Amino acid sequence: MEISFAKNGNWCEKLTQAYSFRFTETPDFTQKEDCITTAVNPNHREGFDNISLLSKEKYGVGVCATLHCQFDDVGCPEIILVENLEDCADGAVRYGACFETVLWKNGINVWRHYRDDGKCHWHLRLGLTYPVAEATTHELTVQVQEQALSITLNGQNTVLRTEDLPERFHIGITACEGIVRLYDLKIEA
């Protein structure tokens, strides 16, 4: 599945907009000619929009997602795997447990999020520290392997062992913590 985030792209029909249970805010992306972007948001506790877009269907081992994106300052484009989506009383779709592969100016992090008894908490699984250029288009790829995530940024690959990957999950993207521009996403099963 190839998804375009350009003005005449197909992202609205292909993906479900969702939010982490960590936040009550439900902002929308800002549509630009060639991408969608997040914005400064004084009404959001982080000061910026925090929005996810997830596949409507679930995938498993073998799925591969490739994202073309940019960020400014501390903006974080992510590829995420979400086990379950929940329709909430306020009309928003939310999720708790997930894996986040986060690109930011200081490298790549992988976080494992949990939700127990209505509380959200998370654990850093991987922190690769190296400079990543802002305002530059990057290609981030995550391929789900048997008990591992293969992560590639601009041709540089690393593999993270992840024995607690869910068997089936929604795959998609999150834009958070700053200005993020999303151009396209390819999901291959």
Short mmCIF file of C-alpha atoms in Angstrom, two decimals:
data_model
loop_
_atom_site.label_atom_id
_atom_site.label_comp_id
_atom_site.label_asym_id
_atom_site.label_seq_id
_atom_site.Cartn_x
_atom_site.Cartn_y
_atom_site.Cartn_z
CA MET A 1 0.00 0.00 0.00
CA GLU A 2 1.43 3.36 -1.06
CA ILE A 3 0.14 6.40 0.80
CA SER A 4 0.68 10.01 -0.24
CA PHE A 5 0.40 12.86 2.25
CA ALA A 6 0.31 15.49 -0.53
CA LYS A 7 -2.70 17.78 -0.96
CA ASN A 8 -4.44 15.39 -3.36
CA GLY A 9 -3.09 12.27 -1.62
CA ASN A 10 -5.00 9.23 -0.39
CA TRP A 11 -4.00 9.27 3.28
CA CYS A 12 -7.44 10.16 4.68
CA GLU A 13 -9.07 7.11 3.12
CA LYS A 14 -6.23 4.66 3.81
CA LEU A 15 -5.38 5.43 7.46
CA THR A 16 -7.15 5.96 10.79
CA GLN A 17 -6.24 9.07 12.77
CA ALA A 18 -5.54 8.12 16.38
CA TYR A 19 -4.07 9.42 19.63
CA SER A 20 -2.19 8.02 22.59
CA PHE A 21 -4.14 7.60 25.83
CA ARG A 22 -1.41 9.82 27.32
CA PHE A 23 -3.22 12.89 25.98
CA THR A 24 -6.76 14.24 25.91
CA GLU A 25 -6.00 16.65 23.04
CA THR A 26 -7.07 15.58 19.54
CA PRO A 27 -5.49 17.98 17.01
CA ASP A 28 -5.53 17.56 13.23
CA PHE A 29 -2.67 17.64 10.75
CA THR A 30 -2.11 20.77 8.71
CA GLN A 31 -2.30 20.01 4.98
CA LYS A 32 0.42 21.52 2.77
CA GLU A 33 0.85 21.12 -0.98
CA ASP A 34 3.36 18.22 -0.77
CA CYS A 35 2.94 16.95 2.81
CA ILE A 36 1.06 17.05 6.09
CA THR A 37 2.63 18.69 9.10
CA THR A 38 2.18 19.23 12.79
CA ALA A 39 2.11 22.70 14.33
CA VAL A 40 2.95 24.62 17.47
CA ASN A 41 -0.11 24.10 19.68
CA PRO A 42 -0.33 26.13 22.91
CA ASN A 43 -3.44 24.12 23.86
CA HIS A 44 -1.47 20.83 23.93
CA ARG A 45 0.50 19.99 27.08
CA GLU A 46 3.60 19.26 24.95
CA GLY A 47 3.29 22.60 23.14
CA PHE A 48 3.01 20.81 19.77
CA ASP A 49 0.50 18.55 18.06
CA ASN A 50 0.82 14.82 18.77
CA ILE A 51 -1.03 12.78 16.14
CA SER A 52 -0.89 9.21 14.80
CA LEU A 53 -2.13 7.64 11.57
CA LEU A 54 -2.58 3.86 11.61
CA SER A 55 -3.47 1.14 9.14
CA LYS A 56 -7.09 0.03 9.29
CA GLU A 57 -6.02 -3.61 8.99
CA LYS A 58 -3.64 -5.56 11.20
CA TYR A 59 -0.35 -7.03 10.05
CA GLY A 60 2.22 -9.46 11.42
CA VAL A 61 5.77 -10.69 10.91
CA GLY A 62 7.14 -9.65 7.53
CA VAL A 63 5.42 -6.28 7.22
CA CYS A 64 7.68 -3.40 6.25
CA ALA A 65 6.90 0.34 6.50
CA THR A 66 8.97 3.06 4.82
CA LEU A 67 8.38 6.73 5.65
CA HIS A 68 9.78 9.84 3.96
CA CYS A 69 9.78 12.71 6.44
CA GLN A 70 11.44 15.83 7.81
CA PHE A 71 11.56 17.47 11.24
CA ASP A 72 12.65 20.73 12.83
CA ASP A 73 14.45 21.09 16.17
CA VAL A 74 13.06 18.39 18.51
CA GLY A 75 10.28 17.17 16.20
CA CYS A 76 9.94 13.39 16.09
CA PRO A 77 8.56 11.42 13.16
CA GLU A 78 7.91 7.79 14.16
CA ILE A 79 6.88 4.44 12.75
CA ILE A 80 4.65 2.70 15.27
CA LEU A 81 3.13 -0.74 15.86
CA VAL A 82 -0.13 -0.66 17.84
CA GLU A 83 -1.81 -3.81 19.12
CA ASN A 84 -5.34 -2.42 19.66
CA LEU A 85 -7.37 0.68 18.81
CA GLU A 86 -10.23 1.87 21.01
CA ASP A 87 -13.15 4.12 20.06
CA CYS A 88 -13.54 6.64 22.90
CA ALA A 89 -16.56 8.55 24.19
CA ASP A 90 -15.20 11.86 22.82
CA GLY A 91 -15.23 10.38 19.29
CA ALA A 92 -11.45 9.94 19.10
CA VAL A 93 -9.65 6.67 18.40
CA ARG A 94 -6.93 5.97 20.97
CA TYR A 95 -4.29 3.36 21.73
CA GLY A 96 -2.15 2.37 24.69
CA ALA A 97 0.39 -0.41 24.17
CA CYS A 98 2.71 0.13 21.21
CA PHE A 99 6.26 0.08 19.88
CA GLU A 100 7.61 3.43 18.64
CA THR A 101 10.65 3.76 16.39
CA VAL A 102 11.48 7.45 16.82
CA LEU A 103 13.66 9.55 14.53
CA TRP A 104 15.01 12.78 16.01
CA LYS A 105 17.98 15.12 15.75
CA ASN A 106 20.10 12.93 18.05
CA GLY A 107 19.48 9.56 16.37
CA ILE A 108 16.92 6.80 16.76
CA ASN A 109 15.10 5.57 19.85
CA VAL A 110 12.75 2.63 20.22
CA TRP A 111 10.21 2.89 23.04
CA ARG A 112 7.85 0.21 24.33
CA HIS A 113 4.63 1.74 25.69
CA TYR A 114 2.25 -0.04 28.06
CA ARG A 115 -1.17 0.77 29.51
CA ASP A 116 -2.14 -0.95 32.74
CA ASP A 117 -5.14 -0.03 34.92
CA GLY A 118 -5.66 3.12 32.84
CA LYS A 119 -2.10 4.35 33.39
CA CYS A 120 0.45 4.81 30.60
CA HIS A 121 4.13 4.06 31.08
CA TRP A 122 7.04 3.35 28.76
CA HIS A 123 10.51 1.88 28.58
CA LEU A 124 13.42 2.77 26.30
CA ARG A 125 14.45 -0.34 24.34
CA LEU A 126 17.08 1.24 22.08
CA GLY A 127 18.94 4.55 21.97
CA LEU A 128 21.27 5.07 19.01
CA THR A 129 22.93 8.46 19.37
CA TYR A 130 24.28 10.26 16.30
CA PRO A 131 23.45 13.56 14.59
CA VAL A 132 20.51 13.60 12.16
CA ALA A 133 20.03 16.70 10.00
CA GLU A 134 16.97 18.85 10.53
CA ALA A 135 14.89 20.15 7.58
CA THR A 136 16.26 17.32 5.42
CA THR A 137 14.17 14.53 3.92
CA HIS A 138 14.96 11.19 5.56
CA GLU A 139 13.91 7.65 4.70
CA LEU A 140 13.02 5.60 7.78
CA THR A 141 12.16 1.91 7.33
CA VAL A 142 10.98 -0.58 9.93
CA GLN A 143 10.61 -4.24 8.99
CA VAL A 144 9.05 -6.62 11.49
CA GLN A 145 10.97 -9.88 11.74
CA GLU A 146 10.46 -12.89 13.96
CA GLN A 147 11.13 -11.39 17.44
CA ALA A 148 13.04 -8.42 15.99
CA LEU A 149 12.71 -5.01 14.37
CA SER A 150 15.03 -4.22 11.48
CA ILE A 151 15.42 -0.43 11.42
CA THR A 152 17.03 1.43 8.53
CA LEU A 153 17.66 5.17 8.35
CA ASN A 154 18.98 6.45 5.02
CA GLY A 155 20.65 3.09 4.29
CA GLN A 156 22.12 2.55 7.77
CA ASN A 157 20.62 -0.56 9.40
CA THR A 158 20.37 -1.97 12.91
CA VAL A 159 18.35 -4.87 14.31
CA LEU A 160 16.68 -4.82 17.72
CA ARG A 161 15.57 -8.06 19.38
CA THR A 162 11.95 -7.68 20.54
CA GLU A 163 10.58 -10.88 22.02
CA ASP A 164 7.33 -9.24 23.12
CA LEU A 165 6.06 -8.04 19.75
CA PRO A 166 2.32 -8.58 19.42
CA GLU A 167 1.33 -11.26 16.93
CA ARG A 168 -0.95 -8.85 15.00
CA PHE A 169 -0.86 -5.04 15.04
CA HIS A 170 -1.78 -1.86 13.22
CA ILE A 171 1.23 -0.13 11.65
CA GLY A 172 1.57 3.56 10.95
CA ILE A 173 3.18 6.82 11.94
CA THR A 174 3.20 9.38 14.72
CA ALA A 175 4.30 13.01 14.56
CA CYS A 176 5.12 14.57 17.93
CA GLU A 177 7.19 16.89 20.12
CA GLY A 178 7.81 19.48 17.41
CA ILE A 179 7.34 20.31 13.75
CA VAL A 180 7.21 17.15 11.61
CA ARG A 181 6.55 16.95 7.86
CA LEU A 182 5.30 13.65 6.40
CA TYR A 183 5.54 13.07 2.63
CA ASP A 184 4.66 9.43 1.99
CA LEU A 185 4.39 6.02 3.59
CA LYS A 186 4.71 2.61 1.96
CA ILE A 187 3.46 -0.52 3.74
CA GLU A 188 4.47 -3.88 2.26
CA ALA A 189 3.19 -7.16 3.67
#
